[in-house]
Coordinates of C-alpha atoms and ligand atoms in Angstrom, one line a residue:
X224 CA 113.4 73.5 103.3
X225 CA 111.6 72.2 100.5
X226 CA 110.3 74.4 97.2
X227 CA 106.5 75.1 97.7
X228 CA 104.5 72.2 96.1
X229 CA 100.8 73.2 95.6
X230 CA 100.8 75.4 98.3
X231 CA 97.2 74.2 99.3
X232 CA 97.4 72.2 102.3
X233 CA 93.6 70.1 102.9
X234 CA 93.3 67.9 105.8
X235 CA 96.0 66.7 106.0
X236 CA 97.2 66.7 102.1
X237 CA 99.3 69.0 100.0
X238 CA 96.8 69.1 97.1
X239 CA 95.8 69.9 93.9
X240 CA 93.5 72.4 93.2
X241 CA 91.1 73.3 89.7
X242 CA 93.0 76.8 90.0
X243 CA 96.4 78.0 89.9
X244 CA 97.7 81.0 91.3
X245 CA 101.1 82.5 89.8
X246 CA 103.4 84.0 92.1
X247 CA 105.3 86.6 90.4
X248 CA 108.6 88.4 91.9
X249 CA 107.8 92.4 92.5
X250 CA 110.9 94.3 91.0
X251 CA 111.6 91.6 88.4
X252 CA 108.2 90.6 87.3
X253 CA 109.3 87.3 86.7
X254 CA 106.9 84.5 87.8
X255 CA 108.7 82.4 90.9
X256 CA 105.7 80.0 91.8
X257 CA 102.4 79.0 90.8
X258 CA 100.3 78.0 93.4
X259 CA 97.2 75.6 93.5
X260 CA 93.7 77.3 93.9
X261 CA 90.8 74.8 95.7
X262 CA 87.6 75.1 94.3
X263 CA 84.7 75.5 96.5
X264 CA 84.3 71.3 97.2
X265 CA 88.1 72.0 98.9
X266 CA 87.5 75.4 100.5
X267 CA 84.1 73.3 102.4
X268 CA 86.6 69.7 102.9
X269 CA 89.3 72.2 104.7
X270 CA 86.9 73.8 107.1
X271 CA 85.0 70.7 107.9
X272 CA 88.4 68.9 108.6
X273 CA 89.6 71.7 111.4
X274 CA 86.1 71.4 112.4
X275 CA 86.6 67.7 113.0
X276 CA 90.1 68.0 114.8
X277 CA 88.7 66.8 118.2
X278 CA 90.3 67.5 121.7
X279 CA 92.0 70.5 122.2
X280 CA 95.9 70.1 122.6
X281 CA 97.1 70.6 126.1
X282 CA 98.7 73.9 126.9
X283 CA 101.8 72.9 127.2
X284 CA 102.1 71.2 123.9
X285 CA 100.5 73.6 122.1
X286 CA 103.2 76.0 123.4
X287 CA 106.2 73.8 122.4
X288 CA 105.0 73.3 118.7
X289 CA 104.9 77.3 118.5
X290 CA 108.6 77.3 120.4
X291 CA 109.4 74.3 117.5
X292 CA 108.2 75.8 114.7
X293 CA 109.6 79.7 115.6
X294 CA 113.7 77.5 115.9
X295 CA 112.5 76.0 112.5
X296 CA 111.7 79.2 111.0
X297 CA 115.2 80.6 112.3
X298 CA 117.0 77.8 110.9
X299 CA 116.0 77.8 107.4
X300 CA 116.1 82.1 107.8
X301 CA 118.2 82.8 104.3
X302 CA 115.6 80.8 102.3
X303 CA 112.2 82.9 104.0
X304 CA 114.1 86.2 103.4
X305 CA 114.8 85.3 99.9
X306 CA 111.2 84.4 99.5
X307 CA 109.9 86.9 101.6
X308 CA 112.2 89.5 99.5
X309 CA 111.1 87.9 96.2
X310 CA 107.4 88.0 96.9
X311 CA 107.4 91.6 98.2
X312 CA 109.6 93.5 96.6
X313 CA 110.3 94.8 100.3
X314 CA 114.3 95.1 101.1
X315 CA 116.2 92.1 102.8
X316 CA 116.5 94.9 106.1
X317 CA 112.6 94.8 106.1
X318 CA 112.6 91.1 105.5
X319 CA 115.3 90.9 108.4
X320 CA 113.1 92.8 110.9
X321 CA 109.4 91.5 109.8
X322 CA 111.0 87.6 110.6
X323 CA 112.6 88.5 114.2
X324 CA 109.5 89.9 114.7
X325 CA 107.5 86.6 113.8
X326 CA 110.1 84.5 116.0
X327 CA 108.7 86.7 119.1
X328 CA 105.3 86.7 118.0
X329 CA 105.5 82.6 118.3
X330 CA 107.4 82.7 121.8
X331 CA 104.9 85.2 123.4
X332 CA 101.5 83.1 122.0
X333 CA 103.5 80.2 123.5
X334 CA 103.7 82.1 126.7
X335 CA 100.2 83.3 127.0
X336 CA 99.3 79.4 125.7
X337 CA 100.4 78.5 129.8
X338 CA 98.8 81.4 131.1
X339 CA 95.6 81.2 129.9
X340 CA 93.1 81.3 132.8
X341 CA 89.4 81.7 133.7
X342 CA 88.4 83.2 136.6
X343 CA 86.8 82.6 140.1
X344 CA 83.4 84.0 140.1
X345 CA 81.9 85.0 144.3
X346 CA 78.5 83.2 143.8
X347 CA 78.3 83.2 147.2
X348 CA 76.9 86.8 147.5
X349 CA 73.7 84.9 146.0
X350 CA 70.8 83.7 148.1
X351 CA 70.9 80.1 148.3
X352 CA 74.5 79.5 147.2
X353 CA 76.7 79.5 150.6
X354 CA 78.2 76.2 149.4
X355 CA 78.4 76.9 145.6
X356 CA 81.5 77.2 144.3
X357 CA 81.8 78.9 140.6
X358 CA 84.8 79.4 138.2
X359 CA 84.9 79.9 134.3
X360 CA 87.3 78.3 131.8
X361 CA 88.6 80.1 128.6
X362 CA 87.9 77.0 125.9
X363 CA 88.5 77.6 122.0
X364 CA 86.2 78.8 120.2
X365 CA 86.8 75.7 117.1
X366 CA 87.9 77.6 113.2
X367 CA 89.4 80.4 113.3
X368 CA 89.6 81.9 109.7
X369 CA 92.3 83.9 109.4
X370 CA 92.9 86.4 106.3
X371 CA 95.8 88.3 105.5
X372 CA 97.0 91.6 103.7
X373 CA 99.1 91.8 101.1
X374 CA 102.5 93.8 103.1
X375 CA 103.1 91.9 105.9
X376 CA 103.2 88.2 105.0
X377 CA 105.3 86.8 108.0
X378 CA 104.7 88.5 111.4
X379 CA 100.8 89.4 110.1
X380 CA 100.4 85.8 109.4
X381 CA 101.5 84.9 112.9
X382 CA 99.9 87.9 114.2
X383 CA 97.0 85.7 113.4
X384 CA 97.5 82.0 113.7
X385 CA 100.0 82.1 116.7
X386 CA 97.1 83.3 118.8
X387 CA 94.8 81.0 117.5
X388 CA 96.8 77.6 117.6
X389 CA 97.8 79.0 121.0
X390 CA 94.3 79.3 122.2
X391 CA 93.3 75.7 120.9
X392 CA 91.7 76.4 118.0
X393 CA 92.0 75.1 114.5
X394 CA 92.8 77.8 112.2
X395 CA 92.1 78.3 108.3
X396 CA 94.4 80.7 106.8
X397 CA 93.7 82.6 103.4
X398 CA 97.1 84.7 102.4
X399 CA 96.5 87.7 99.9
X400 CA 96.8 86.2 96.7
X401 CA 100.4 88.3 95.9
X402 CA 102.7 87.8 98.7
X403 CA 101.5 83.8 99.6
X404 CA 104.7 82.3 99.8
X405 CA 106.0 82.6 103.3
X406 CA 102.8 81.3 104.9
X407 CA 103.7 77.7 103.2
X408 CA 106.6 78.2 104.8
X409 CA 105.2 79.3 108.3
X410 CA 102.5 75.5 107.7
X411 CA 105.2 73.6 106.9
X412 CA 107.1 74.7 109.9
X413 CA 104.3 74.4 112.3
X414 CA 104.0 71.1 110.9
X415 CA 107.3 69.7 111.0
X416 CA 107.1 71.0 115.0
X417 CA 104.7 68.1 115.5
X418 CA 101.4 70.5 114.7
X419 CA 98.2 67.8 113.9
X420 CA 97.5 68.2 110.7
X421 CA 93.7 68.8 111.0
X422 CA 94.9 72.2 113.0
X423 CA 95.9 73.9 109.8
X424 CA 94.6 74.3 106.4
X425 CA 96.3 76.5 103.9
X426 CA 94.1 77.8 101.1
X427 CA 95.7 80.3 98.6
X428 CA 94.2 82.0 96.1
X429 CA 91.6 85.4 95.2
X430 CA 89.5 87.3 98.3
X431 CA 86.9 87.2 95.8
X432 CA 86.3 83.4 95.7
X433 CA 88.1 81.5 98.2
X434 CA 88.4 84.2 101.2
X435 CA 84.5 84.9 100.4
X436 CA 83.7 81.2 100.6
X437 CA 85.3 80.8 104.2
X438 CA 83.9 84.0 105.6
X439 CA 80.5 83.3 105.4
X440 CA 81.1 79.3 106.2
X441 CA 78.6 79.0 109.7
X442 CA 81.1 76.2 110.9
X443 CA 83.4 79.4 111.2
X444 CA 83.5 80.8 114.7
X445 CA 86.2 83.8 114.6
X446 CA 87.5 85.7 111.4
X447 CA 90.9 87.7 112.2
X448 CA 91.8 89.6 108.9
X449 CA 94.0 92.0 108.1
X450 CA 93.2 94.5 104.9
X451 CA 91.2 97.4 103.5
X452 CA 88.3 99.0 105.3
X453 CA 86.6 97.8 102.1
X454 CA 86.8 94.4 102.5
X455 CA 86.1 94.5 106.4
X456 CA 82.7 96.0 106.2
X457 CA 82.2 93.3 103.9
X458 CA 83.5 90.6 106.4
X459 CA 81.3 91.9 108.5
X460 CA 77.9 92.5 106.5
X461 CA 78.4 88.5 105.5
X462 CA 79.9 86.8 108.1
X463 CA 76.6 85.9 110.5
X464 CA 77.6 85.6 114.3
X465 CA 81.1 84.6 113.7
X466 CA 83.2 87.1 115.9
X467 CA 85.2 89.3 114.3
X468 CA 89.0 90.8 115.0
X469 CA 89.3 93.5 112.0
X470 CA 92.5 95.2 111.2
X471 CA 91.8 97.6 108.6
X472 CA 92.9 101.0 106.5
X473 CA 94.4 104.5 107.6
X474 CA 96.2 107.2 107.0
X475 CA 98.1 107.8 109.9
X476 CA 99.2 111.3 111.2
X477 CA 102.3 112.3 112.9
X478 CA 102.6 115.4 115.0
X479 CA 105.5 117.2 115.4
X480 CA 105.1 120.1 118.7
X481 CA 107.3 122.6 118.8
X482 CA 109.7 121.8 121.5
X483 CA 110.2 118.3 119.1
X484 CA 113.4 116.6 119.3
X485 CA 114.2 116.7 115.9
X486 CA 117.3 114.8 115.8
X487 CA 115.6 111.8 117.1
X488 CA 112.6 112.5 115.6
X489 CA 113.3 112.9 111.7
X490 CA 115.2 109.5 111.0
X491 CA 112.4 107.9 112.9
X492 CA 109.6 109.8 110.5
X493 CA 111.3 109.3 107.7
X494 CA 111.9 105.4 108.3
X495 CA 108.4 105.2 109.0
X496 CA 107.2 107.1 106.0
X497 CA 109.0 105.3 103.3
X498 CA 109.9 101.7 104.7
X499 CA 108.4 98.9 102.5
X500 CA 108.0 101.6 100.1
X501 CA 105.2 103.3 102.4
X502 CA 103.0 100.1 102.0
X503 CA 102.5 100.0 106.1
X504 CA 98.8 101.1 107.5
X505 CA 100.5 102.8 110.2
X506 CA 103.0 104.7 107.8
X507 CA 102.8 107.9 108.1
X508 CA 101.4 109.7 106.0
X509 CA 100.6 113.3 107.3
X510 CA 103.2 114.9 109.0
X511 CA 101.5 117.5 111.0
X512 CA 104.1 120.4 112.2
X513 CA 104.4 123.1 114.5
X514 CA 104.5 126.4 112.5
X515 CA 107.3 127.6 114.2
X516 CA 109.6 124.5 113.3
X517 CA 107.7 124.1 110.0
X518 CA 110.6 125.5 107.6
X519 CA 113.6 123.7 109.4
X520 CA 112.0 120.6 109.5
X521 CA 110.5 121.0 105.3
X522 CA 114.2 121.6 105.0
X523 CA 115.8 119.0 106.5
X524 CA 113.1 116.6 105.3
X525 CA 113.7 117.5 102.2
X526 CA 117.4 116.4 102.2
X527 CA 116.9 113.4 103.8
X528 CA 114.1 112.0 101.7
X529 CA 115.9 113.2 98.2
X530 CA 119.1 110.6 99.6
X531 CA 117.0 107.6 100.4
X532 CA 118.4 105.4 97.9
X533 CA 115.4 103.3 96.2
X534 CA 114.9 100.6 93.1
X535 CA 115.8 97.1 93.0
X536 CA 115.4 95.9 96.7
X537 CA 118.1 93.3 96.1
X538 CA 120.6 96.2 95.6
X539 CA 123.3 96.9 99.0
X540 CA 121.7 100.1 100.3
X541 CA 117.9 99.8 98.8
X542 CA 115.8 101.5 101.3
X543 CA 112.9 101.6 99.0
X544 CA 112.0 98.8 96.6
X545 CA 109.0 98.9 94.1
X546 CA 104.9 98.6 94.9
X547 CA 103.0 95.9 95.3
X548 CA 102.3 96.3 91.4
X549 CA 102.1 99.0 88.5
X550 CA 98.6 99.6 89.2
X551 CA 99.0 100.2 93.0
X552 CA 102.4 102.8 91.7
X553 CA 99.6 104.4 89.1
X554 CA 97.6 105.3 92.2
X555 CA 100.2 106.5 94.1
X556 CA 101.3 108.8 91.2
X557 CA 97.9 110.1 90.8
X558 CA 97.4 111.0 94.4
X559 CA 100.4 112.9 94.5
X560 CA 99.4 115.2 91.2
X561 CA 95.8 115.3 92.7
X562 CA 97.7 117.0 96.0
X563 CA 99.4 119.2 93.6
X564 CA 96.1 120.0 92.0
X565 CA 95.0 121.3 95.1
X566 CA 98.0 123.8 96.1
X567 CA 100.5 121.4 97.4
X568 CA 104.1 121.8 96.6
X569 CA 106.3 118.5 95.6
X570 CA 109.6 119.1 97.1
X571 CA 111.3 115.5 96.2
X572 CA 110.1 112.4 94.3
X573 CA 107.0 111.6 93.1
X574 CA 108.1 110.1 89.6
X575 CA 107.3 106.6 88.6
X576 CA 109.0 104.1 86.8
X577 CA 106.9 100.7 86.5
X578 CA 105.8 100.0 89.9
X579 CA 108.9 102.3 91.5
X580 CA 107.8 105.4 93.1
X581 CA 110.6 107.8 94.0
X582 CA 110.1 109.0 97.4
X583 CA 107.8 111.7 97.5
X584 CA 107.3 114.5 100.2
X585 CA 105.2 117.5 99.5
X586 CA 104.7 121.0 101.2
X587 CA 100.8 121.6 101.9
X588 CA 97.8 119.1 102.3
X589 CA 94.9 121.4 101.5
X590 CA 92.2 119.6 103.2
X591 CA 90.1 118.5 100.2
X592 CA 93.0 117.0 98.4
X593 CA 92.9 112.7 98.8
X594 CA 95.7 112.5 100.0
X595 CA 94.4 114.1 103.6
X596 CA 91.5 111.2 103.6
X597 CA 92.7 108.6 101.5
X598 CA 94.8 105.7 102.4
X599 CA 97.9 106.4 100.2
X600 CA 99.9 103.0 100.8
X601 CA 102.9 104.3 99.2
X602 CA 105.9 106.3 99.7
X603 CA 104.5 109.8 99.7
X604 CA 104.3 112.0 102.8
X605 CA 102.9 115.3 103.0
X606 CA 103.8 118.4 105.6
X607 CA 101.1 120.5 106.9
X608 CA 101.9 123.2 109.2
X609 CA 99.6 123.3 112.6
X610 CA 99.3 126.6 115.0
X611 CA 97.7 125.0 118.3
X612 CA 96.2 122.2 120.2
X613 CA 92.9 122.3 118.7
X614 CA 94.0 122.7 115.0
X615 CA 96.5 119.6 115.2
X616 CA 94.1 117.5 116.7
X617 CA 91.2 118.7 114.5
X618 CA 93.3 117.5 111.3
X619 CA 94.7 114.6 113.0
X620 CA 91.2 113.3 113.7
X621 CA 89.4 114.0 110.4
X622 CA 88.6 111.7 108.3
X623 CA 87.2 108.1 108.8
X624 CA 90.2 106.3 110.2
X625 CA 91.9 106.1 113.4
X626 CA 94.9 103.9 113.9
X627 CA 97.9 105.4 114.9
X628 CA 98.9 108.4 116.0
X629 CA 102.7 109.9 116.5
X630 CA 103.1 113.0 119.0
X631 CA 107.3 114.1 119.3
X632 CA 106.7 116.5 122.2
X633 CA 108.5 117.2 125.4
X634 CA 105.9 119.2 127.1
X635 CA 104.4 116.4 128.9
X636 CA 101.3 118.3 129.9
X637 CA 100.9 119.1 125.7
X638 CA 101.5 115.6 125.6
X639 CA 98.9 114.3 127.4
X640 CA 96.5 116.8 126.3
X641 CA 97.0 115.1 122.6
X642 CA 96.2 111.7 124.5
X643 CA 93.2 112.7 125.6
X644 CA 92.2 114.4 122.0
X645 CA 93.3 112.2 119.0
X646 CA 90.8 109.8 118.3
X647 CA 92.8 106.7 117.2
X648 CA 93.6 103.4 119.0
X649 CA 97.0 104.0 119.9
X650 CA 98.6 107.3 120.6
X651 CA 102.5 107.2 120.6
X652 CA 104.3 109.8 122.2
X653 CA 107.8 110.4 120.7
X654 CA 107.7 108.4 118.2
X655 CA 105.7 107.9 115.5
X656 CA 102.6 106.8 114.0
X657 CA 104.6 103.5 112.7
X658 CA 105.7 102.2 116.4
X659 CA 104.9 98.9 116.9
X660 CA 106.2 96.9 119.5
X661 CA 104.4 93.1 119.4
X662 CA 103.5 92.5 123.1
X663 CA 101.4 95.7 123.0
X664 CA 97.3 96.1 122.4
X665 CA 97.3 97.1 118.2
X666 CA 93.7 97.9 116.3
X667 CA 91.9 101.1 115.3
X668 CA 88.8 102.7 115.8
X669 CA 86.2 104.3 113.6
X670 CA 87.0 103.1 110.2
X671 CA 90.3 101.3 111.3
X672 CA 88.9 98.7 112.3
X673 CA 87.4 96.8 115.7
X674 CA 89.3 94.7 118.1
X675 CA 92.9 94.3 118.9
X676 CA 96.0 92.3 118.2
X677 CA 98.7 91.5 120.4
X678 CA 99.6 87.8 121.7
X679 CA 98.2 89.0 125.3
X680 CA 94.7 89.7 124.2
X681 CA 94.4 87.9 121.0
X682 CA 95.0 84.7 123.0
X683 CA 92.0 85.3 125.1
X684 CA 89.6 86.8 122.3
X685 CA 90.3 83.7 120.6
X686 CA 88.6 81.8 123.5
X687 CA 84.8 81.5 124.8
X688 CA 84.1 81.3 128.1
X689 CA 82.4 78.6 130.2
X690 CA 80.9 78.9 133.2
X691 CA 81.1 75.8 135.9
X692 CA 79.0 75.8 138.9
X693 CA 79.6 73.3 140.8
X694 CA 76.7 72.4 144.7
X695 CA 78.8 70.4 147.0
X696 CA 75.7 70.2 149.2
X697 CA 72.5 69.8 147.7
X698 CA 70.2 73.1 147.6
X699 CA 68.0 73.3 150.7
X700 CA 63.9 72.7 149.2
X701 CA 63.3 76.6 150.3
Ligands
NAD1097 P1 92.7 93.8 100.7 O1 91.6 94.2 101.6 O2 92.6 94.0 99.3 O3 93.0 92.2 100.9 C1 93.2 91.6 102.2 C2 92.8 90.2 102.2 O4 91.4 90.1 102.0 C3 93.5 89.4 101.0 O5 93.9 88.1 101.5 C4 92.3 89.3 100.1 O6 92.4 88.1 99.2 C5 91.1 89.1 101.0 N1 89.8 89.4 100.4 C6 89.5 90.2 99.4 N2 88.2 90.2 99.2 C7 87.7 89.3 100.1 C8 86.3 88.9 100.3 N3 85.3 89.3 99.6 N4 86.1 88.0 101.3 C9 87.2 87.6 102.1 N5 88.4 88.0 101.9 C10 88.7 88.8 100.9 O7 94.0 94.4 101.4 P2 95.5 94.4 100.8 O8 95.6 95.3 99.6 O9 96.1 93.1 100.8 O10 96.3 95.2 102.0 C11 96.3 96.6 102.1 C12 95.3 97.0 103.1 O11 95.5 96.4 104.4 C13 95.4 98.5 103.4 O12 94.2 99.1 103.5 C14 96.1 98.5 104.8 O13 95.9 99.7 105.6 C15 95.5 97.3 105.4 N6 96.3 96.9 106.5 C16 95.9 97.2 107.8 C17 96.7 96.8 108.9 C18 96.2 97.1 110.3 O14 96.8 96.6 111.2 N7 95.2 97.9 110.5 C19 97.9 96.2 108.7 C20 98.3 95.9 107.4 C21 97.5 96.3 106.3

């Protein structure tokens, strides 16, 4: 695969752009790329072209570029780990997992591609229509913008334009402005599969300027975006009557009952705590834990966190690599003394070097300290006892998100008590907060966001319906 040119792909055109966009490498610091920005006569050419890319594909064509461009991925997989590793800062295991996961996000759009249907509609029970036969058809809805977050630059990035290229649309994707890399490299690859060119445009550059611009764009039917709460109300407040998918913030709780298979469950919390540094919205962040388990498992936590081995990603054995930048490690590090403002006790990490934080777990999350409400987005996980149903579930659901939740519990009756209760999109029972499995329904409620992702149902939202009605007699005068 070929070095990233300007990274801005217009109509048809790698081009040049007023703007540039350096792409710097997260532990090292060292610039790896600078990208072309478009200016706003670019940002309108690249929406008006994907508004002018005509006939949908057929079905089955559209599923065989995806099928294309996942084996062209595979094949040129040391070069998007390298990148993907460079522009994250996230381990080469993380890289590893995020790309198989992209491979399968392709294959199943390409599968729900053929299965795309409408539906039969019984007019008949209508006076005057015994010889009417009605049926819809899902048809594309035409641009699909499609904005990404900053942690997941592969399998978010087909989390988004699989669906929509799968559905018939053309699609306008806007990467966060540190971690654009791989997306060139998902374009390129959808293009080599055969993809019309019209059907993708690839704008880099700042949320500010370029992602503003496209949002409120009328030619723009459907936004999908993946990022803070902060910017999705925005989205929304801006964005006219262009549907919206929105993927957004949390700070996702774990729950640990007290019959809790801890074997099985700690390895899985702390994976999910601490992977990509903690920079995952399903992460979890609050660990809530039955108070008669609550010492063995601070214990045990406490040694496994203190051994994760962290620092240069690139190292054999990294499990957790720097932040996204110094700024975003500044934050972490003053969440973290703000919890021990408020009473909680730091049992392991917490220091900061640059934009490395060691991991952190800490004892105690007195309810009015940030890190109980605020999105931390970093390695840093905090215990808090819990004596019943009511308790757990009253901490789980405060606050304005709700993502994920974790429940390890065998007492299936407890367990579906807690389904019932926690007010989140997606309640996972023994495991936690971070389980993610691609084919499954994934989006929040209250602050977390609206809609869901998830080839199955993406596909479809990424469709209008049309209604056909068709008389095969002509309607009687009366
Ligand atoms: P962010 O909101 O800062 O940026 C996300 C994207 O929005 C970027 O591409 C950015 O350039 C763009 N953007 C910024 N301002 C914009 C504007 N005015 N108009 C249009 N686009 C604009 O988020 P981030 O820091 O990249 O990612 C971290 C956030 O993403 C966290 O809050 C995290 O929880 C969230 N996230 C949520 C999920 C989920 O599935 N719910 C998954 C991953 C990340």
């Amino acid at each position: 695969m070929r070095e990233p040119d300007t990274g801005l792909f217009v109509d048809g055109t790698w081009a040049e752009g007023p703007g540039r966009l350096p792409v710097a490498d997260k532990y090292t610091g060292e610039v790896i790329a600078e990208l072309h920005v478009p200016g706003p006569g670019q940002v309108d050419a690249a929406i008006a072209s994907a508004a002018r890319a005509g006939e949908p594909l057929p079905s089955g064509e559209r599923a065989a570029i995806l099928r294309r461009a996942a084996r062209l991925l595979d094949e040129e997989r040391d070069t998007v780990l390298a990148r993907y590793v460079a522009e994250t800062g996230f381990t080469p295991a993380d890289a590893t997992t995020e790309l198989d996961r992209t491979l399968l996000i392709f294959e199943l759009c390409a599968q729900e591609a053929l299965r795309l249907t409408g539906e039969m509609v019984p007019v008949q029970a209508a006076a005057g229509h015994d010889d009417s036969i009605c049926f819809t058809m899902r048809v594309p809805v035409g641009v699909v913008a499609a904005i990404t977050p900053f942690n997941a630059p592969l399998s978010t990035v087909a989390h988004k334009i699989a669906p929509a290229l799968a559905a018939g649309n053309a699609v306008v994707l806007k990467p966060a402005e540190q971690t654009p890399l791989c997306s060139i490299v998902i374009v390129r690859s959808l293009l080599e599969a055969g993809l019309p060119e019209r059907l993708v445009q690839l704008l880099p550059g700042p949320g500010e300027t370029v992602g503003d611009q496209l949002v409120r764009h009328p030619d723009v039917r459907y936004i999908t975006f993946t990022g803070s709460t902060e910017v999705g109300r925005h989205i929304r407040a801006v964005s006219g009557l262009a549907r919206t998918q929105l993927e957004l913030g949390s700070n996702s709780p774990t729950l640990l009952w007290r019959d809790a298979d801890l074997e099985h469950a700690l390895p899985l919390i702390v994976r999910a705590g601490y992977r990509k540094a903690g920079q995952v919205c399903t992460s979890v962040q609050r660990l809530l834990v039955h108070e008669a388990i609550a010492d063995e498992v601070t214990s045990r936590l406490t040694a496994l966190v203190h051994g994760i081995p962290y620092g240069d990603p690139r190292a054999p054995g990294t499990q957790v690599g720097p932040l996204i930048s110094t700024a975003a490690a500044q934050r972490a590090e003053t969440l973290v003394g703000d919890a021990v403002g408020h009473g909680s006790r730091l049992l392991t990490g917490g220091t900061r070097a640059g934009a490395v934080i060691a991991p952190a777990l800490l004892a105690g999350l007195p309810e009015n300290a940030l890190l109980a409400s605020e999105e931390a987005f970093a390695p840093v996980l905090a215990i808090a006892p819990i004596g019943s149903i009511d308790e757990a579930a009253r901490m789980a659901n405060a606050g304005r998100y709700g993502l994920q939740a974790g429940v390890f519990c065998q007492d299936l009756d407890v367990a579906f008590t807690f389904t019932r209760r926690l007010e989140m999109g997606g309640v996972i029972i023994n495991d936690t907060s971070s389980c993610h499995p691609d084919p499954m329904p994934y989006g929040g409620v209250k602050d977390s966001g609206q809609g869901v992702e998830g080839p199955g149902y993406a596909v479809p939202d990424m469709t209008e319906s049309r209604t056909i009605l068709i008389r095969h007699r002509p309607p009687s005068p009366d």
